PDB file of C-alpha atoms (C1' of nucleotides) in Angstrom:
ATOM      1  CA  MET A  12      39.493  67.623 -64.343  1.00 36.00           C
ATOM      2  CA  PRO A  13      37.585  66.024 -61.505  1.00 34.00           C
ATOM      3  CA  GLN A  14      36.244  62.551 -62.017  1.00 38.00           C
ATOM      4  CA  ALA A  15      32.533  62.050 -62.309  1.00 41.00           C
ATOM      5  CA  GLU A  16      31.050  62.337 -58.858  1.00 45.00           C
ATOM      6  CA  GLN A  17      30.944  58.965 -57.208  1.00 58.00           C
ATOM      7  CA  ASP A  18      27.771  57.105 -58.032  1.00 74.00           C
ATOM      8  CA  ARG A  19      26.879  55.389 -54.803  1.00 82.00           C
ATOM      9  CA  SER A  20      23.409  54.552 -55.989  1.00 94.00           C
ATOM     10  CA  VAL A  21      21.780  51.191 -55.764  1.00 97.00           C
ATOM     11  CA  PHE A  22      22.351  50.867 -59.513  1.00 98.00           C
ATOM     12  CA  ARG A  23      26.027  50.353 -58.766  1.00 97.00           C
ATOM     13  CA  ALA A  24      25.166  47.880 -56.049  1.00 97.00           C
ATOM     14  CA  ILE A  25      23.285  45.618 -58.420  1.00 98.00           C
ATOM     15  CA  ALA A  26      25.767  46.017 -61.266  1.00 97.00           C
ATOM     16  CA  ASP A  27      27.877  43.172 -59.896  1.00 98.00           C
ATOM     17  CA  PRO A  28      26.569  39.645 -60.545  1.00 98.00           C
ATOM     18  CA  THR A  29      27.853  38.341 -57.202  1.00 98.00           C
ATOM     19  CA  ARG A  30      25.924  41.006 -55.345  1.00 98.00           C
ATOM     20  CA  ARG A  31      22.782  40.251 -57.329  1.00 98.00           C
ATOM     21  CA  ALA A  32      23.189  36.582 -56.449  1.00 98.00           C
ATOM     22  CA  ILE A  33      23.547  37.468 -52.772  1.00 98.00           C
ATOM     23  CA  LEU A  34      20.352  39.478 -52.913  1.00 98.00           C
ATOM     24  CA  ASP A  35      18.581  36.674 -54.731  1.00 98.00           C
ATOM     25  CA  ARG A  36      19.649  34.297 -51.986  1.00 98.00           C
ATOM     26  CA  LEU A  37      18.447  36.647 -49.266  1.00 98.00           C
ATOM     27  CA  ARG A  38      15.000  36.705 -50.770  1.00 97.00           C
ATOM     28  CA  LYS A  39      14.611  33.202 -49.383  1.00 96.00           C
ATOM     29  CA  GLY A  40      15.388  34.479 -45.902  1.00 97.00           C
ATOM     30  CA  PRO A  41      18.187  35.900 -43.716  1.00 98.00           C
ATOM     31  CA  ALA A  42      21.536  34.115 -43.669  1.00 98.00           C
ATOM     32  CA  PRO A  43      24.917  34.380 -41.936  1.00 98.00           C
ATOM     33  CA  VAL A  44      28.017  35.276 -43.904  1.00 98.00           C
ATOM     34  CA  ASN A  45      29.498  31.807 -44.149  1.00 98.00           C
ATOM     35  CA  GLU A  46      26.349  30.447 -45.675  1.00 98.00           C
ATOM     36  CA  LEU A  47      26.273  33.262 -48.201  1.00 98.00           C
ATOM     37  CA  ALA A  48      29.947  32.844 -49.004  1.00 98.00           C
ATOM     38  CA  SER A  49      29.679  29.082 -49.464  1.00 98.00           C
ATOM     39  CA  ALA A  50      27.708  29.627 -52.651  1.00 97.00           C
ATOM     40  CA  PHE A  51      30.627  31.319 -54.405  1.00 98.00           C
ATOM     41  CA  ALA A  52      34.089  30.361 -55.561  1.00 97.00           C
ATOM     42  CA  GLN A  53      35.476  33.614 -54.173  1.00 97.00           C
ATOM     43  CA  SER A  54      37.122  34.026 -50.800  1.00 98.00           C
ATOM     44  CA  ARG A  55      35.073  34.970 -47.776  1.00 98.00           C
ATOM     45  CA  PRO A  56      36.687  38.421 -47.446  1.00 98.00           C
ATOM     46  CA  ALA A  57      35.573  39.109 -51.000  1.00 98.00           C
ATOM     47  CA  ILE A  58      32.006  38.361 -49.966  1.00 98.00           C
ATOM     48  CA  SER A  59      32.466  40.546 -46.903  1.00 98.00           C
ATOM     49  CA  LYS A  60      33.369  43.420 -49.193  1.00 98.00           C
ATOM     50  CA  HIS A  61      30.284  42.873 -51.304  1.00 98.00           C
ATOM     51  CA  LEU A  62      28.168  42.752 -48.161  1.00 98.00           C
ATOM     52  CA  ARG A  63      29.692  45.988 -46.979  1.00 98.00           C
ATOM     53  CA  ILE A  64      28.656  47.725 -50.180  1.00 98.00           C
ATOM     54  CA  LEU A  65      25.153  46.343 -49.884  1.00 98.00           C
ATOM     55  CA  ARG A  66      25.063  47.405 -46.241  1.00 98.00           C
ATOM     56  CA  GLU A  67      26.248  50.929 -46.935  1.00 97.00           C
ATOM     57  CA  LEU A  68      23.505  51.307 -49.512  1.00 97.00           C
ATOM     58  CA  SER A  69      20.937  49.907 -47.078  1.00 97.00           C
ATOM     59  CA  VAL A  70      19.996  47.096 -49.407  1.00 97.00           C
ATOM     60  CA  VAL A  71      20.722  44.637 -46.610  1.00 98.00           C
ATOM     61  CA  SER A  72      20.855  44.905 -42.827  1.00 98.00           C
ATOM     62  CA  GLU A  73      23.006  42.978 -40.398  1.00 98.00           C
ATOM     63  CA  ARG A  74      22.294  41.791 -36.892  1.00 98.00           C
ATOM     64  CA  ARG A  75      24.832  40.065 -34.701  1.00 98.00           C
ATOM     65  CA  GLN A  76      23.764  36.761 -33.309  1.00 98.00           C
ATOM     66  CA  GLY A  77      26.474  35.171 -31.203  1.00 97.00           C
ATOM     67  CA  ARG A  78      29.575  35.133 -33.330  1.00 97.00           C
ATOM     68  CA  GLU A  79      27.594  35.149 -36.544  1.00 98.00           C
ATOM     69  CA  ARG A  80      26.358  38.141 -38.488  1.00 98.00           C
ATOM     70  CA  VAL A  81      22.996  37.463 -39.991  1.00 98.00           C
ATOM     71  CA  TYR A  82      22.169  39.441 -43.085  1.00 98.00           C
ATOM     72  CA  ARG A  83      18.660  40.286 -44.138  1.00 98.00           C
ATOM     73  CA  LEU A  84      17.258  41.755 -47.308  1.00 97.00           C
ATOM     74  CA  GLU A  85      16.099  45.360 -47.034  1.00 96.00           C
ATOM     75  CA  PRO A  86      14.546  45.909 -50.423  1.00 94.00           C
ATOM     76  CA  ALA A  87      13.253  49.433 -49.947  1.00 94.00           C
ATOM     77  CA  GLU A  88      16.189  50.968 -51.802  1.00 93.00           C
ATOM     78  CA  LEU A  89      15.608  48.630 -54.718  1.00 96.00           C
ATOM     79  CA  LYS A  90      12.425  50.522 -55.359  1.00 95.00           C
ATOM     80  CA  ASP A  91      14.548  53.182 -57.050  1.00 95.00           C
ATOM     81  CA  VAL A  92      15.431  50.620 -59.687  1.00 97.00           C
ATOM     82  CA  ALA A  93      11.837  49.530 -60.125  1.00 96.00           C
ATOM     83  CA  ASP A  94      10.744  53.139 -60.428  1.00 96.00           C
ATOM     84  CA  TRP A  95      13.426  53.900 -62.974  1.00 97.00           C
ATOM     85  CA  ILE A  96      12.629  50.948 -65.166  1.00 97.00           C
ATOM     86  CA  LEU A  97       8.881  51.519 -65.044  1.00 95.00           C
ATOM     87  CA  PRO A  98       8.471  54.005 -67.922  1.00 95.00           C
ATOM     88  CA  TYR A  99      10.480  51.723 -70.202  1.00 95.00           C
ATOM     89  CA  ARG A 100       7.892  49.033 -69.763  1.00 89.00           C
ATOM     90  CA  ASP A 101       5.565  51.050 -72.000  1.00 84.00           C
ATOM     91  CA  PHE A 102       8.125  50.789 -74.776  1.00 81.00           C
ATOM     92  CA  TRP A 103       8.443  47.052 -74.986  1.00 77.00           C
ATOM     93  CA  GLN A 104       4.732  46.609 -74.491  1.00 74.00           C
ATOM     94  CA  GLN A 105       4.251  48.986 -77.376  1.00 69.00           C
ATOM     95  CA  SER A 106       6.727  46.982 -79.438  1.00 64.00           C
ATOM     96  CA  LEU A 107       4.805  43.835 -78.646  1.00 64.00           C
ATOM     97  CA  GLY A 108       1.634  45.631 -79.694  1.00 64.00           C
ATOM     98  CA  ASN A 109       3.201  46.647 -82.976  1.00 67.00           C
ATOM     99  CA  LEU A 110       4.267  43.095 -83.628  1.00 67.00           C
ATOM    100  CA  LYS A 111       0.816  41.835 -82.809  1.00 67.00           C
ATOM    101  CA  SER A 112      -0.964  44.180 -85.207  1.00 66.00           C
ATOM    102  CA  TYR A 113       1.660  43.495 -87.820  1.00 66.00           C
ATOM    103  CA  LEU A 114       0.970  39.793 -87.587  1.00 66.00           C
ATOM    104  CA  GLU A 115      -2.786  40.324 -87.603  1.00 72.00           C
ATOM    105  CA  ASN A 116      -2.931  42.748 -90.509  1.00 63.00           C
ATOM    106  CA  ASP A 117      -0.608  40.869 -92.798  1.00 57.00           C
TER     107      ASP A 117
ATOM    108  CA  MET B  17      43.461  33.596 -60.151  1.00 34.00           C
ATOM    109  CA  PRO B  18      41.323  34.800 -63.033  1.00 32.00           C
ATOM    110  CA  GLN B  19      39.317  37.926 -62.571  1.00 38.00           C
ATOM    111  CA  ALA B  20      35.577  37.657 -62.320  1.00 40.00           C
ATOM    112  CA  GLU B  21      34.227  36.920 -65.749  1.00 44.00           C
ATOM    113  CA  GLN B  22      33.375  40.153 -67.466  1.00 57.00           C
ATOM    114  CA  ASP B  23      29.856  41.201 -66.710  1.00 74.00           C
ATOM    115  CA  ARG B  24      28.620  42.586 -69.945  1.00 83.00           C
ATOM    116  CA  SER B  25      25.030  42.529 -68.864  1.00 94.00           C
ATOM    117  CA  VAL B  26      22.621  45.399 -69.135  1.00 97.00           C
ATOM    118  CA  PHE B  27      23.019  45.864 -65.370  1.00 98.00           C
ATOM    119  CA  ARG B  28      26.476  47.265 -66.045  1.00 97.00           C
ATOM    120  CA  ALA B  29      25.080  49.428 -68.804  1.00 97.00           C
ATOM    121  CA  ILE B  30      22.669  51.166 -66.468  1.00 98.00           C
ATOM    122  CA  ALA B  31      25.120  51.394 -63.581  1.00 97.00           C
ATOM    123  CA  ASP B  32      26.502  54.654 -64.947  1.00 98.00           C
ATOM    124  CA  PRO B  33      24.372  57.767 -64.368  1.00 98.00           C
ATOM    125  CA  THR B  34      25.363  59.317 -67.691  1.00 98.00           C
ATOM    126  CA  ARG B  35      24.165  56.252 -69.557  1.00 98.00           C
ATOM    127  CA  ARG B  36      20.916  56.241 -67.631  1.00 98.00           C
ATOM    128  CA  ALA B  37      20.439  59.887 -68.551  1.00 98.00           C
ATOM    129  CA  ILE B  38      21.069  59.093 -72.207  1.00 98.00           C
ATOM    130  CA  LEU B  39      18.453  56.363 -72.090  1.00 98.00           C
ATOM    131  CA  ASP B  40      16.021  58.677 -70.339  1.00 98.00           C
ATOM    132  CA  ARG B  41      16.524  61.226 -73.083  1.00 98.00           C
ATOM    133  CA  LEU B  42      15.984  58.640 -75.797  1.00 98.00           C
ATOM    134  CA  ARG B  43      12.616  57.752 -74.345  1.00 97.00           C
ATOM    135  CA  LYS B  44      11.430  61.047 -75.783  1.00 96.00           C
ATOM    136  CA  GLY B  45      12.563  59.964 -79.239  1.00 97.00           C
ATOM    137  CA  PRO B  46      15.660  59.243 -81.359  1.00 98.00           C
ATOM    138  CA  ALA B  47      18.473  61.779 -81.393  1.00 98.00           C
ATOM    139  CA  PRO B  48      21.858  62.326 -83.050  1.00 98.00           C
ATOM    140  CA  VAL B  49      25.046  62.235 -81.026  1.00 98.00           C
ATOM    141  CA  ASN B  50      25.609  65.955 -80.807  1.00 98.00           C
ATOM    142  CA  GLU B  51      22.201  66.515 -79.359  1.00 98.00           C
ATOM    143  CA  LEU B  52      22.776  63.803 -76.785  1.00 98.00           C
ATOM    144  CA  ALA B  53      26.226  65.107 -75.940  1.00 98.00           C
ATOM    145  CA  SER B  54      25.020  68.693 -75.532  1.00 98.00           C
ATOM    146  CA  ALA B  55      23.206  67.706 -72.356  1.00 97.00           C
ATOM    147  CA  PHE B  56      26.424  66.799 -70.545  1.00 98.00           C
ATOM    148  CA  ALA B  57      29.527  68.567 -69.341  1.00 97.00           C
ATOM    149  CA  GLN B  58      31.693  65.754 -70.672  1.00 97.00           C
ATOM    150  CA  SER B  59      33.452  65.733 -74.017  1.00 98.00           C
ATOM    151  CA  ARG B  60      31.736  64.282 -77.059  1.00 98.00           C
ATOM    152  CA  PRO B  61      34.124  61.325 -77.329  1.00 98.00           C
ATOM    153  CA  ALA B  62      33.166  60.401 -73.779  1.00 98.00           C
ATOM    154  CA  ILE B  63      29.545  60.251 -74.878  1.00 98.00           C
ATOM    155  CA  SER B  64      30.575  58.210 -77.921  1.00 98.00           C
ATOM    156  CA  LYS B  65      32.106  55.666 -75.583  1.00 98.00           C
ATOM    157  CA  HIS B  66      28.951  55.471 -73.528  1.00 98.00           C
ATOM    158  CA  LEU B  67      26.920  55.048 -76.691  1.00 98.00           C
ATOM    159  CA  ARG B  68      29.200  52.263 -77.814  1.00 98.00           C
ATOM    160  CA  ILE B  69      28.563  50.352 -74.608  1.00 98.00           C
ATOM    161  CA  LEU B  70      24.828  50.842 -74.960  1.00 98.00           C
ATOM    162  CA  ARG B  71      25.059  49.763 -78.593  1.00 98.00           C
ATOM    163  CA  GLU B  72      27.048  46.630 -77.852  1.00 97.00           C
ATOM    164  CA  LEU B  73      24.438  45.630 -75.308  1.00 97.00           C
ATOM    165  CA  SER B  74      21.650  46.362 -77.801  1.00 97.00           C
ATOM    166  CA  VAL B  75      20.020  48.871 -75.524  1.00 97.00           C
ATOM    167  CA  VAL B  76      20.193  51.414 -78.333  1.00 98.00           C
ATOM    168  CA  SER B  77      20.438  51.149 -82.097  1.00 98.00           C
ATOM    169  CA  GLU B  78      22.092  53.510 -84.522  1.00 98.00           C
ATOM    170  CA  ARG B  79      21.166  54.458 -88.041  1.00 98.00           C
ATOM    171  CA  ARG B  80      23.249  56.696 -90.208  1.00 98.00           C
ATOM    172  CA  GLN B  81      21.447  59.630 -91.661  1.00 98.00           C
ATOM    173  CA  GLY B  82      23.707  61.798 -93.764  1.00 97.00           C
ATOM    174  CA  ARG B  83      26.679  62.607 -91.606  1.00 98.00           C
ATOM    175  CA  GLU B  84      24.730  62.138 -88.425  1.00 98.00           C
ATOM    176  CA  ARG B  85      24.205  58.959 -86.452  1.00 98.00           C
ATOM    177  CA  VAL B  86      20.759  58.845 -85.004  1.00 98.00           C
ATOM    178  CA  TYR B  87      20.388  56.773 -81.873  1.00 98.00           C
ATOM    179  CA  ARG B  88      17.167  55.107 -80.890  1.00 98.00           C
ATOM    180  CA  LEU B  89      16.105  53.368 -77.721  1.00 97.00           C
ATOM    181  CA  GLU B  90      15.857  49.590 -77.977  1.00 96.00           C
ATOM    182  CA  PRO B  91      14.407  48.730 -74.633  1.00 94.00           C
ATOM    183  CA  ALA B  92      14.020  44.975 -75.094  1.00 94.00           C
ATOM    184  CA  GLU B  93      17.207  44.220 -73.174  1.00 93.00           C
ATOM    185  CA  LEU B  94      16.022  46.374 -70.307  1.00 96.00           C
ATOM    186  CA  LYS B  95      13.357  43.783 -69.715  1.00 95.00           C
ATOM    187  CA  ASP B  96      16.031  41.699 -67.986  1.00 95.00           C
ATOM    188  CA  VAL B  97      16.226  44.404 -65.353  1.00 97.00           C
ATOM    189  CA  ALA B  98      12.479  44.601 -64.979  1.00 96.00           C
ATOM    190  CA  ASP B  99      12.277  40.827 -64.699  1.00 96.00           C
ATOM    191  CA  TRP B 100      15.014  40.727 -62.104  1.00 97.00           C
ATOM    192  CA  ILE B 101      13.496  43.411 -59.932  1.00 97.00           C
ATOM    193  CA  LEU B 102       9.997  41.958 -60.105  1.00 95.00           C
ATOM    194  CA  PRO B 103      10.160  39.427 -57.241  1.00 95.00           C
ATOM    195  CA  TYR B 104      11.536  42.110 -54.926  1.00 95.00           C
ATOM    196  CA  ARG B 105       8.389  44.100 -55.387  1.00 89.00           C
ATOM    197  CA  ASP B 106       6.566  41.572 -53.227  1.00 85.00           C
ATOM    198  CA  PHE B 107       8.958  42.396 -50.418  1.00 80.00           C
ATOM    199  CA  TRP B 108       8.383  46.079 -50.186  1.00 77.00           C
ATOM    200  CA  GLN B 109       4.682  45.672 -50.756  1.00 74.00           C
ATOM    201  CA  GLN B 110       4.731  43.256 -47.861  1.00 69.00           C
ATOM    202  CA  SER B 111       6.670  45.770 -45.777  1.00 65.00           C
ATOM    203  CA  LEU B 112       4.098  48.414 -46.595  1.00 64.00           C
ATOM    204  CA  GLY B 113       1.392  45.970 -45.584  1.00 64.00           C
ATOM    205  CA  ASN B 114       3.101  45.358 -42.282  1.00 67.00           C
ATOM    206  CA  LEU B 115       3.342  49.072 -41.651  1.00 66.00           C
ATOM    207  CA  LYS B 116      -0.292  49.553 -42.544  1.00 66.00           C
ATOM    208  CA  SER B 117      -1.561  46.893 -40.153  1.00 66.00           C
ATOM    209  CA  TYR B 118       0.805  48.174 -37.509  1.00 66.00           C
ATOM    210  CA  LEU B 119      -0.668  51.618 -37.808  1.00 66.00           C
ATOM    211  CA  GLU B 120      -4.213  50.301 -37.857  1.00 71.00           C
ATOM    212  CA  ASN B 121      -3.893  47.952 -34.911  1.00 62.00           C
ATOM    213  CA  ASP B 122      -2.125  50.338 -32.579  1.00 57.00           C
TER     214      ASP B 122
ATOM    215  C1'  DA C   3      38.552  71.323-104.737  1.00 70.98           C
ATOM    216  C1'  DT C   4      38.445  72.870-100.160  1.00 70.98           C
ATOM    217  C1'  DA C   5      36.473  73.737 -95.873  1.00 70.98           C
ATOM    218  C1'  DA C   6      33.400  72.628 -92.319  1.00 70.98           C
ATOM    219  C1'  DT C   7      30.643  69.320 -89.800  1.00 70.98           C
ATOM    220  C1'  DA C   8      29.525  64.935 -87.410  1.00 70.98           C
ATOM    221  C1'  DT C   9      31.255  61.211 -85.324  1.00 70.98           C
ATOM    222  C1'  DG C  10      34.111  57.204 -84.271  1.00 70.98           C
ATOM    223  C1'  DT C  11      38.663  55.448 -82.575  1.00 70.98           C
ATOM    224  C1'  DA C  12      43.449  55.416 -80.519  1.00 70.98           C
ATOM    225  C1'  DA C  13      46.359  56.393 -76.930  1.00 70.98           C
ATOM    226  C1'  DC C  14      46.868  57.771 -72.512  1.00 70.98           C
ATOM    227  C1'  DC C  15      45.832  58.599 -67.513  1.00 70.98           C
ATOM    228  C1'  DG C  16      44.188  58.487 -62.657  1.00 70.98           C
ATOM    229  C1'  DA C  17      40.626  56.443 -59.871  1.00 70.98           C
ATOM    230  C1'  DA C  18      37.675  52.771 -58.775  1.00 70.98           C
ATOM    231  C1'  DT C  19      36.718  47.827 -58.728  1.00 70.98           C
ATOM    232  C1'  DG C  20      37.082  43.201 -57.381  1.00 70.98           C
ATOM    233  C1'  DG C  21      39.929  39.868 -56.163  1.00 70.98           C
ATOM    234  C1'  DA C  22      43.686  37.697 -52.894  1.00 70.98           C
ATOM    235  C1'  DT C  23      46.292  36.939 -48.458  1.00 70.98           C
ATOM    236  C1'  DA C  24      47.453  38.242 -43.777  1.00 70.98           C
ATOM    237  C1'  DC C  25      45.829  39.714 -39.604  1.00 70.98           C
ATOM    238  C1'  DG C  26      42.830  41.172 -35.560  1.00 70.98           C
ATOM    239  C1'  DC C  27      38.993  40.688 -32.532  1.00 70.98           C
ATOM    240  C1'  DA C  28      34.770  38.638 -30.501  1.00 70.98           C
ATOM    241  C1'  DT C  29      32.466  34.680 -29.261  1.00 70.98           C
ATOM    242  C1'  DT C  30      31.959  29.885 -28.360  1.00 70.98           C
ATOM    243  C1'  DA C  31      33.864  25.218 -27.388  1.00 70.98           C
ATOM    244  C1'  DT C  32      37.020  22.249 -24.850  1.00 70.98           C
TER     245       DT C  32
ATOM    246  C1'  DA D  16      42.909  29.181 -20.069  1.00 70.98           C
ATOM    247  C1'  DT D  17      43.331  27.878 -24.672  1.00 70.98           C
ATOM    248  C1'  DA D  18      41.733  26.639 -29.066  1.00 70.98           C
ATOM    249  C1'  DA D  19      38.530  27.076 -32.700  1.00 70.98           C
ATOM    250  C1'  DT D  20      35.076  29.609 -35.211  1.00 70.98           C
ATOM    251  C1'  DG D  21      33.025  33.600 -37.611  1.00 70.98           C
ATOM    252  C1'  DC D  22      33.778  37.676 -39.650  1.00 70.98           C
ATOM    253  C1'  DG D  23      35.571  42.259 -40.493  1.00 70.98           C
ATOM    254  C1'  DT D  24      39.611  45.070 -42.060  1.00 70.98           C
ATOM    255  C1'  DA D  25      44.299  46.280 -44.031  1.00 70.98           C
ATOM    256  C1'  DT D  26      47.129  45.909 -47.686  1.00 70.98           C
ATOM    257  C1'  DC D  27      48.332  44.784 -52.119  1.00 70.98           C
ATOM    258  C1'  DC D  28      47.593  43.876 -57.086  1.00 70.98           C
ATOM    259  C1'  DA D  29      45.768  43.582 -61.865  1.00 70.98           C
ATOM    260  C1'  DT D  30      41.962  45.040 -64.474  1.00 70.98           C
ATOM    261  C1'  DT D  31      38.312  47.960 -65.689  1.00 70.98           C
ATOM    262  C1'  DC D  32      36.242  52.435 -65.989  1.00 70.98           C
ATOM    263  C1'  DG D  33      35.428  56.912 -67.321  1.00 70.98           C
ATOM    264  C1'  DG D  34      37.459  60.731 -68.689  1.00 70.98           C
ATOM    265  C1'  DT D  35      40.774  63.520 -71.829  1.00 70.98           C
ATOM    266  C1'  DT D  36      43.208  65.086 -76.307  1.00 70.98           C
ATOM    267  C1'  DA D  37      44.686  63.982 -80.920  1.00 70.98           C
ATOM    268  C1'  DC D  38      43.524  62.025 -85.066  1.00 70.98           C
ATOM    269  C1'  DA D  39      40.932  59.609 -88.991  1.00 70.98           C
ATOM    270  C1'  DT D  40      36.975  59.247 -91.959  1.00 70.98           C
ATOM    271  C1'  DA D  41      32.667  60.247 -94.181  1.00 70.98           C
ATOM    272  C1'  DT D  42      29.402  63.632 -95.552  1.00 70.98           C
ATOM    273  C1'  DT D  43      27.811  68.187 -96.706  1.00 70.98           C
ATOM    274  C1'  DA D  44      28.566  73.126 -97.798  1.00 70.98           C
ATOM    275  C1'  DT D  45      31.015  76.715-100.410  1.00 70.98           C
TER     276       DT D  45
END
DNA sequence: ATAATATGTAACCGAATGGATACGCATTAT
DNA sequence: ATAATGCGTATCCATTCGGTTACATATTAT
């Protein structure tokens, strides 16, 4: 039986906590690899692999500057996540509403 | 060297497309396992395993009803995802703004 | 009582994941 | 010209993942 078709969506990209931390860092502005890697206990090649995944999913872009590679956040693809989560918002707002009326009517 | 500490966050839960589809289905209302499983080509035990992961992360709850187990969406934990994605929204709104002014001023 | 139904779990398996180390290749410094 | 720096890639390895089939257990139907 064939495996489930590879899920190369941005949901996989943000499943890893290291990659989320990289993205969080890049929100403050572009950064070269060594700076990104210095924030983690892992080896630099490990960070390179994470960056590659983020690159391939277009969540970050890279531009060469001298011998450095400066990475920049490209959040457009993250919109898929925001769009997916959106309808669920109604649910926990509704739950909050239920709690509110429960507290008020009791 | 120890492996990365297990990421048992809801981000892992929604990384799998089958689990996202289960959650999407449950937005329409609670459902027993067989009904959930009938939507997929996979075996029922495979779905049971997905449900277990969602259960352990409190993204769904289960109540026994006769010999069925009815699963219900518990979206509170999904708020972590919504909270995480929120600051990125500013970025793509900003990008849209840049595009808009580019189009207008050219 | 027995059979059928609904579902979870155990055991197993191949592929993917995330890490490490070793190496190669540009680019910059000396 | 040579050394040092920055970073990607190749290879390897253990663990996790997502699937399967076989089985166990509880509930309902006959």
